[in-house]
Coordinates of N, CA and C and ligand atoms in Angstrom, one line a residue:
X1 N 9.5 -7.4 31.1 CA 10.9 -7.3 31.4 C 11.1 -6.8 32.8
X2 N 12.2 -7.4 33.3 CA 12.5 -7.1 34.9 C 13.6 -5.8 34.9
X3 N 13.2 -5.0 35.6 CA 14.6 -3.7 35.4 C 15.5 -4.4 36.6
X4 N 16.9 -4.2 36.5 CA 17.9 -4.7 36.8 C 18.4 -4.0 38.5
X5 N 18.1 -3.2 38.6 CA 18.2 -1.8 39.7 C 16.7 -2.2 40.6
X6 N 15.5 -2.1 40.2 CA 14.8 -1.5 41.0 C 13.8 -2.8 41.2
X7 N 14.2 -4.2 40.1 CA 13.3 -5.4 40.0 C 12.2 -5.3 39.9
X8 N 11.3 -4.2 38.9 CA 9.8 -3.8 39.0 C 9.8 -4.6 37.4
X9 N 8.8 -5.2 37.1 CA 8.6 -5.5 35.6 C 8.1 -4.5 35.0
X10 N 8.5 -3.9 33.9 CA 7.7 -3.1 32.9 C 7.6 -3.8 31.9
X11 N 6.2 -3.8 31.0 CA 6.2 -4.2 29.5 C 7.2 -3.3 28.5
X12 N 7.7 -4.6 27.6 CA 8.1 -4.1 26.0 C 7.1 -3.5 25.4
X13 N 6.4 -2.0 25.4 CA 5.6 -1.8 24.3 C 6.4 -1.3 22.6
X14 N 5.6 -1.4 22.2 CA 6.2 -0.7 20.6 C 7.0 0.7 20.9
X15 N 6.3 1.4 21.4 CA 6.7 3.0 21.6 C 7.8 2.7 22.5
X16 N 8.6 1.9 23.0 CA 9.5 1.7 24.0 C 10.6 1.1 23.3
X17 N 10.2 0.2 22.4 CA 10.7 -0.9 21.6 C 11.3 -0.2 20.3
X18 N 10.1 1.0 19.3 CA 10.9 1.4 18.3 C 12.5 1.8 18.6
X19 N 12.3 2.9 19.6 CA 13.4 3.8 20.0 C 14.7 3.1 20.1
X20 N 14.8 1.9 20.3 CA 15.6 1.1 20.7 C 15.8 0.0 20.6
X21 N 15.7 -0.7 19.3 CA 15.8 -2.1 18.5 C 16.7 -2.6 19.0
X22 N 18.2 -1.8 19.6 CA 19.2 -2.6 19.9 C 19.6 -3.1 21.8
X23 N 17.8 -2.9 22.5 CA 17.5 -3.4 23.4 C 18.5 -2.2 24.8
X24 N 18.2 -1.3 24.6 CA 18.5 -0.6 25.4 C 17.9 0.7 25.9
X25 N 17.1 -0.1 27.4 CA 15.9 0.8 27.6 C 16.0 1.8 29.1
X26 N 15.0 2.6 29.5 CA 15.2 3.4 30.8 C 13.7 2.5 31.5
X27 N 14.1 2.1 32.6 CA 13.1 1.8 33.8 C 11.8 3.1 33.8
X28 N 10.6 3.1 33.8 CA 9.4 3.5 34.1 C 10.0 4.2 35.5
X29 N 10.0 3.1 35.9 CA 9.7 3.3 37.8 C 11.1 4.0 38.1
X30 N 12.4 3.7 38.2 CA 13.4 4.3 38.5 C 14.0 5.0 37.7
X31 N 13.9 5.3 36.3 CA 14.4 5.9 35.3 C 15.8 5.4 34.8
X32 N 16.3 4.3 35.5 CA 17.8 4.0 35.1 C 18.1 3.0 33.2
X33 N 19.0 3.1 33.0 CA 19.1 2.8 31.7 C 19.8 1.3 32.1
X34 N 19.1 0.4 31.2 CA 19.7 -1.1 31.0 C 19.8 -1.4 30.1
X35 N 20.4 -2.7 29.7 CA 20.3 -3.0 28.5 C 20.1 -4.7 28.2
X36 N 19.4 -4.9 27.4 CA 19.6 -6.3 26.9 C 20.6 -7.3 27.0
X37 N 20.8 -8.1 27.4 CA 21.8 -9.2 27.1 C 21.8 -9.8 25.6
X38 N 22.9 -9.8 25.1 CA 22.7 -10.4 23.9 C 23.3 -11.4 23.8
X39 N 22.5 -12.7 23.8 CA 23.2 -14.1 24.2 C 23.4 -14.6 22.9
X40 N 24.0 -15.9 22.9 CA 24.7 -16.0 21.7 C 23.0 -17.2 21.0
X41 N 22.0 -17.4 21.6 CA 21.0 -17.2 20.7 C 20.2 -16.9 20.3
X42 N 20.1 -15.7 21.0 CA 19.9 -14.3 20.4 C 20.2 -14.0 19.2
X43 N 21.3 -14.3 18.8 CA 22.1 -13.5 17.5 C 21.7 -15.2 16.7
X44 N 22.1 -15.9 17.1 CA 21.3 -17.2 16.1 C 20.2 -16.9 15.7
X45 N 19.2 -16.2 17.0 CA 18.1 -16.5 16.1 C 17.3 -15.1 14.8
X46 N 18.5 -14.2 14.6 CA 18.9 -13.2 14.1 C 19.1 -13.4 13.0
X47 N 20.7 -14.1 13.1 CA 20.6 -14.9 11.5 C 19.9 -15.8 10.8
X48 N 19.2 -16.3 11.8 CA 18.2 -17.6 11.2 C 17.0 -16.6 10.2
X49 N 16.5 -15.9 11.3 CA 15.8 -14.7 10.5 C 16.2 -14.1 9.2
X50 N 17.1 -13.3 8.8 CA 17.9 -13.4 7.7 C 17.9 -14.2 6.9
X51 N 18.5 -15.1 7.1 CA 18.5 -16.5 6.4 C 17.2 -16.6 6.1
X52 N 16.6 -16.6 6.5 CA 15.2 -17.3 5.9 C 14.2 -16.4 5.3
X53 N 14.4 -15.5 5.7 CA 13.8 -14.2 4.6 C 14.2 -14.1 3.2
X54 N 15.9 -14.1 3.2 CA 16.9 -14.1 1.6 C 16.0 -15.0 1.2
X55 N 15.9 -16.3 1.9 CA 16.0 -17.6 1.0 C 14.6 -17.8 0.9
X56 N 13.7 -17.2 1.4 CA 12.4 -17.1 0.8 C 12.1 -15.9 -0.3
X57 N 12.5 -15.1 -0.1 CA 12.8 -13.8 -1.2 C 13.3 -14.7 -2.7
X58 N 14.6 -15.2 -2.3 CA 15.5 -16.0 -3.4 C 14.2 -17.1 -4.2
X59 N 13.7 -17.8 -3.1 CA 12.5 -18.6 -4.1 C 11.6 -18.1 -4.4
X60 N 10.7 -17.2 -4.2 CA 10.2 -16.1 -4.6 C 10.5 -15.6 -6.1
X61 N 11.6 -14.9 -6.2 CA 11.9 -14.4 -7.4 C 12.7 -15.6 -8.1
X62 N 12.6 -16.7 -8.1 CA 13.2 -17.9 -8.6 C 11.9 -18.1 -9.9
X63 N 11.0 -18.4 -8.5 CA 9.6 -18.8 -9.1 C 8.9 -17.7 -10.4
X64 N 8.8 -16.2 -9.8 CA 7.8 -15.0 -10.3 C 8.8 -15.1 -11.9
X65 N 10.3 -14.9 -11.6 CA 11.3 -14.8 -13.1 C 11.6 -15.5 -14.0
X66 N 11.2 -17.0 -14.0 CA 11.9 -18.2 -14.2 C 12.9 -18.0 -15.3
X67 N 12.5 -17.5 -16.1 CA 13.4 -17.3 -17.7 C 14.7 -16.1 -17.0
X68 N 14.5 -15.6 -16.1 CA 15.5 -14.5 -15.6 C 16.5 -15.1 -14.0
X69 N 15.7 -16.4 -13.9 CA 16.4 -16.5 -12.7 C 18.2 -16.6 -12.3
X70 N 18.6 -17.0 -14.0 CA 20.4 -17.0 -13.5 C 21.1 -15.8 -13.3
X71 N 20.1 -14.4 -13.7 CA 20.6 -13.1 -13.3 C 21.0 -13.1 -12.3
X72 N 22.0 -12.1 -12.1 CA 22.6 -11.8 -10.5 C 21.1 -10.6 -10.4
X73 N 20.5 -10.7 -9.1 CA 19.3 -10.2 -8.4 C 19.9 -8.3 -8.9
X74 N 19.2 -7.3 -8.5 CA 19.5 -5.9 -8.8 C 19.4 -5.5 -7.5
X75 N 20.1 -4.0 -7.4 CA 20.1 -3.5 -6.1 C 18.9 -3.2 -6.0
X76 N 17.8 -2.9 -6.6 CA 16.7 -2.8 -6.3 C 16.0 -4.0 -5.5
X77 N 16.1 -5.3 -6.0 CA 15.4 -6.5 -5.3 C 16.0 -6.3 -4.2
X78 N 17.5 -6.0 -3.5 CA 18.5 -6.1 -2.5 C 17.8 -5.1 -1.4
X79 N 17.9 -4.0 -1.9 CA 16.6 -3.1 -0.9 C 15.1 -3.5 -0.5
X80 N 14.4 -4.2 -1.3 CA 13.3 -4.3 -1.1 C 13.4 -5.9 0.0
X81 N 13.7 -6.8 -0.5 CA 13.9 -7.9 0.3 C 14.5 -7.1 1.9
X82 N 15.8 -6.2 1.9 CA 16.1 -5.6 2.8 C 15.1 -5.2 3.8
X83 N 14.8 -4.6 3.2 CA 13.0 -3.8 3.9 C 12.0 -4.5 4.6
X84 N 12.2 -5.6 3.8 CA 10.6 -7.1 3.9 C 11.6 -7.3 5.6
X85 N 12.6 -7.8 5.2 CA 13.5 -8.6 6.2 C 13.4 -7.8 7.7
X86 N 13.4 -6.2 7.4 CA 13.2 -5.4 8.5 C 11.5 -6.0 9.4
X87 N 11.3 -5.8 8.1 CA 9.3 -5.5 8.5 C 9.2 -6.7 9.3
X88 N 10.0 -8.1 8.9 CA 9.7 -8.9 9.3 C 10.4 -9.1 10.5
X89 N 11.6 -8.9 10.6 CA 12.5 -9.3 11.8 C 11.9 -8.4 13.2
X90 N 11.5 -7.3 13.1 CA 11.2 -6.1 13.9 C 10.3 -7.0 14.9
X91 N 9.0 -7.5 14.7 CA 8.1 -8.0 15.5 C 8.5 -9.0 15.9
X92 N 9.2 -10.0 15.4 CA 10.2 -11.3 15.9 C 10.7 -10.8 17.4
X93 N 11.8 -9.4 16.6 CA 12.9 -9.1 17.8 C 12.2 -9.1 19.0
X94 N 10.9 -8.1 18.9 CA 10.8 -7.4 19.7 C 9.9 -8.4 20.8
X95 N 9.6 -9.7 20.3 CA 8.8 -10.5 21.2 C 9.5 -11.6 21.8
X96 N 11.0 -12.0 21.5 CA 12.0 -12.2 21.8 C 12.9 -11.3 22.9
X97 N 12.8 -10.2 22.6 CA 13.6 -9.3 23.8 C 12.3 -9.2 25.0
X98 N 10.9 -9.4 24.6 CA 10.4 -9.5 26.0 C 10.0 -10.9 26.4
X99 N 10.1 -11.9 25.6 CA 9.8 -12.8 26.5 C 11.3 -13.5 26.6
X100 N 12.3 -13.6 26.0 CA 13.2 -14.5 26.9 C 14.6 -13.8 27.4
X101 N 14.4 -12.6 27.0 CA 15.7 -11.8 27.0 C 15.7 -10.8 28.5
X102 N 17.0 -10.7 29.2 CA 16.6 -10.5 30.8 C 18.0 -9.2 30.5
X103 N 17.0 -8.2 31.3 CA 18.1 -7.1 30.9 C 19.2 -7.2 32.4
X104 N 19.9 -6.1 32.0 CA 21.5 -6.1 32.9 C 21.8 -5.2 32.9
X105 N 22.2 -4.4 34.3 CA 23.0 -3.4 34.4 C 24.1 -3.0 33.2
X106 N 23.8 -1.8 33.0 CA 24.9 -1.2 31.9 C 26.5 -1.6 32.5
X107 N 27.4 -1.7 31.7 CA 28.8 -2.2 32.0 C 29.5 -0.6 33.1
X108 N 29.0 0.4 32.1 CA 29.6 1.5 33.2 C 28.8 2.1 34.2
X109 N 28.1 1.6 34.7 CA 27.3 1.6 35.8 C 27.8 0.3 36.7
X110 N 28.5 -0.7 36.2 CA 29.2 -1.8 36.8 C 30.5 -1.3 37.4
X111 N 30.8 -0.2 36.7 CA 32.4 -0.4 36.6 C 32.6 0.7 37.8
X112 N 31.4 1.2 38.0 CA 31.4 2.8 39.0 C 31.4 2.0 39.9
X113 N 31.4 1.0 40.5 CA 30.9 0.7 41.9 C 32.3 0.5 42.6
Ligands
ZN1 ZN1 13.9 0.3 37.6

C-alpha cells in the first residue's frame, strides 16, 4: 500500500490489518492516518462473499439434515455460519485491501487545507 502524504509503500501485515478491518491505517514512515477507498467493488465483492458463504452453509445443512431441512435454520446455525463467514471473509478482505485497494487522505485532513 502507498501512504497518501509521504508516497512510501508499506505492507498490509496482519498485525496492521486486525486493528483495522475497516481499512483505516497510520503510515510507518510519517505516522499520518489514511484510509481505504471503498469503491463500489469493493463492497460487491463483500456481498459476493456473504452470499456465498450463506449459500454454501445453506447447502451444507440442506445436505447433513435432509429430513429437517424445511426447518427455519436456529440462531445457533445463524452465529456459527456468522463466524465461518468472518473467518472466511477476513483473509479475502485483507488481500484485497492490499492488492487493489489505494488509500486516501482522510476527508478532514482534506477539508483543513
Ligand atoms: Zn506516510
Amino acid at each position: 500500500m502507498t501512504c497518501p502524504y509521504c508516497n512510501r509503500d508499506f505492507p498490509l501485515t496482519w498485525s496492521r490489518y486486525a486493528p483495522s478491518p475497516f481499512g483505516r491505517h497510520t503510515c510507518p514512515h510519517c505516522g499520518k492516518r489514511s484510509a481505504l477507498k471503498a469503491t463500489l467493488a469493493y463492497i460487491a465483492v463483500l456481498v459476493i462473499e456473504t452470499v456465498v458463504v450463506y449459500g454454501v452453509a445453506l447447502v451444507i445443512r440442506a445436505v447433513a439434515f435432509l429430513d429437517r431441512w424445511r426447518e427455519r435454520p436456529s440462531l445457533l446455525w445463524f452465529l456459527e455460519v456468522s463466524a465461518l463467514a468472518f473467518l472466511v471473509t477476513f483473509p479475502i478482505d485483507r488481500f484485497y485491501d492490499a492488492r487493489f485497494r489505494k488509500l486516501q487522505r482522510s476527508r478532514r485532513d482534506t477539508h483543513a487545507h
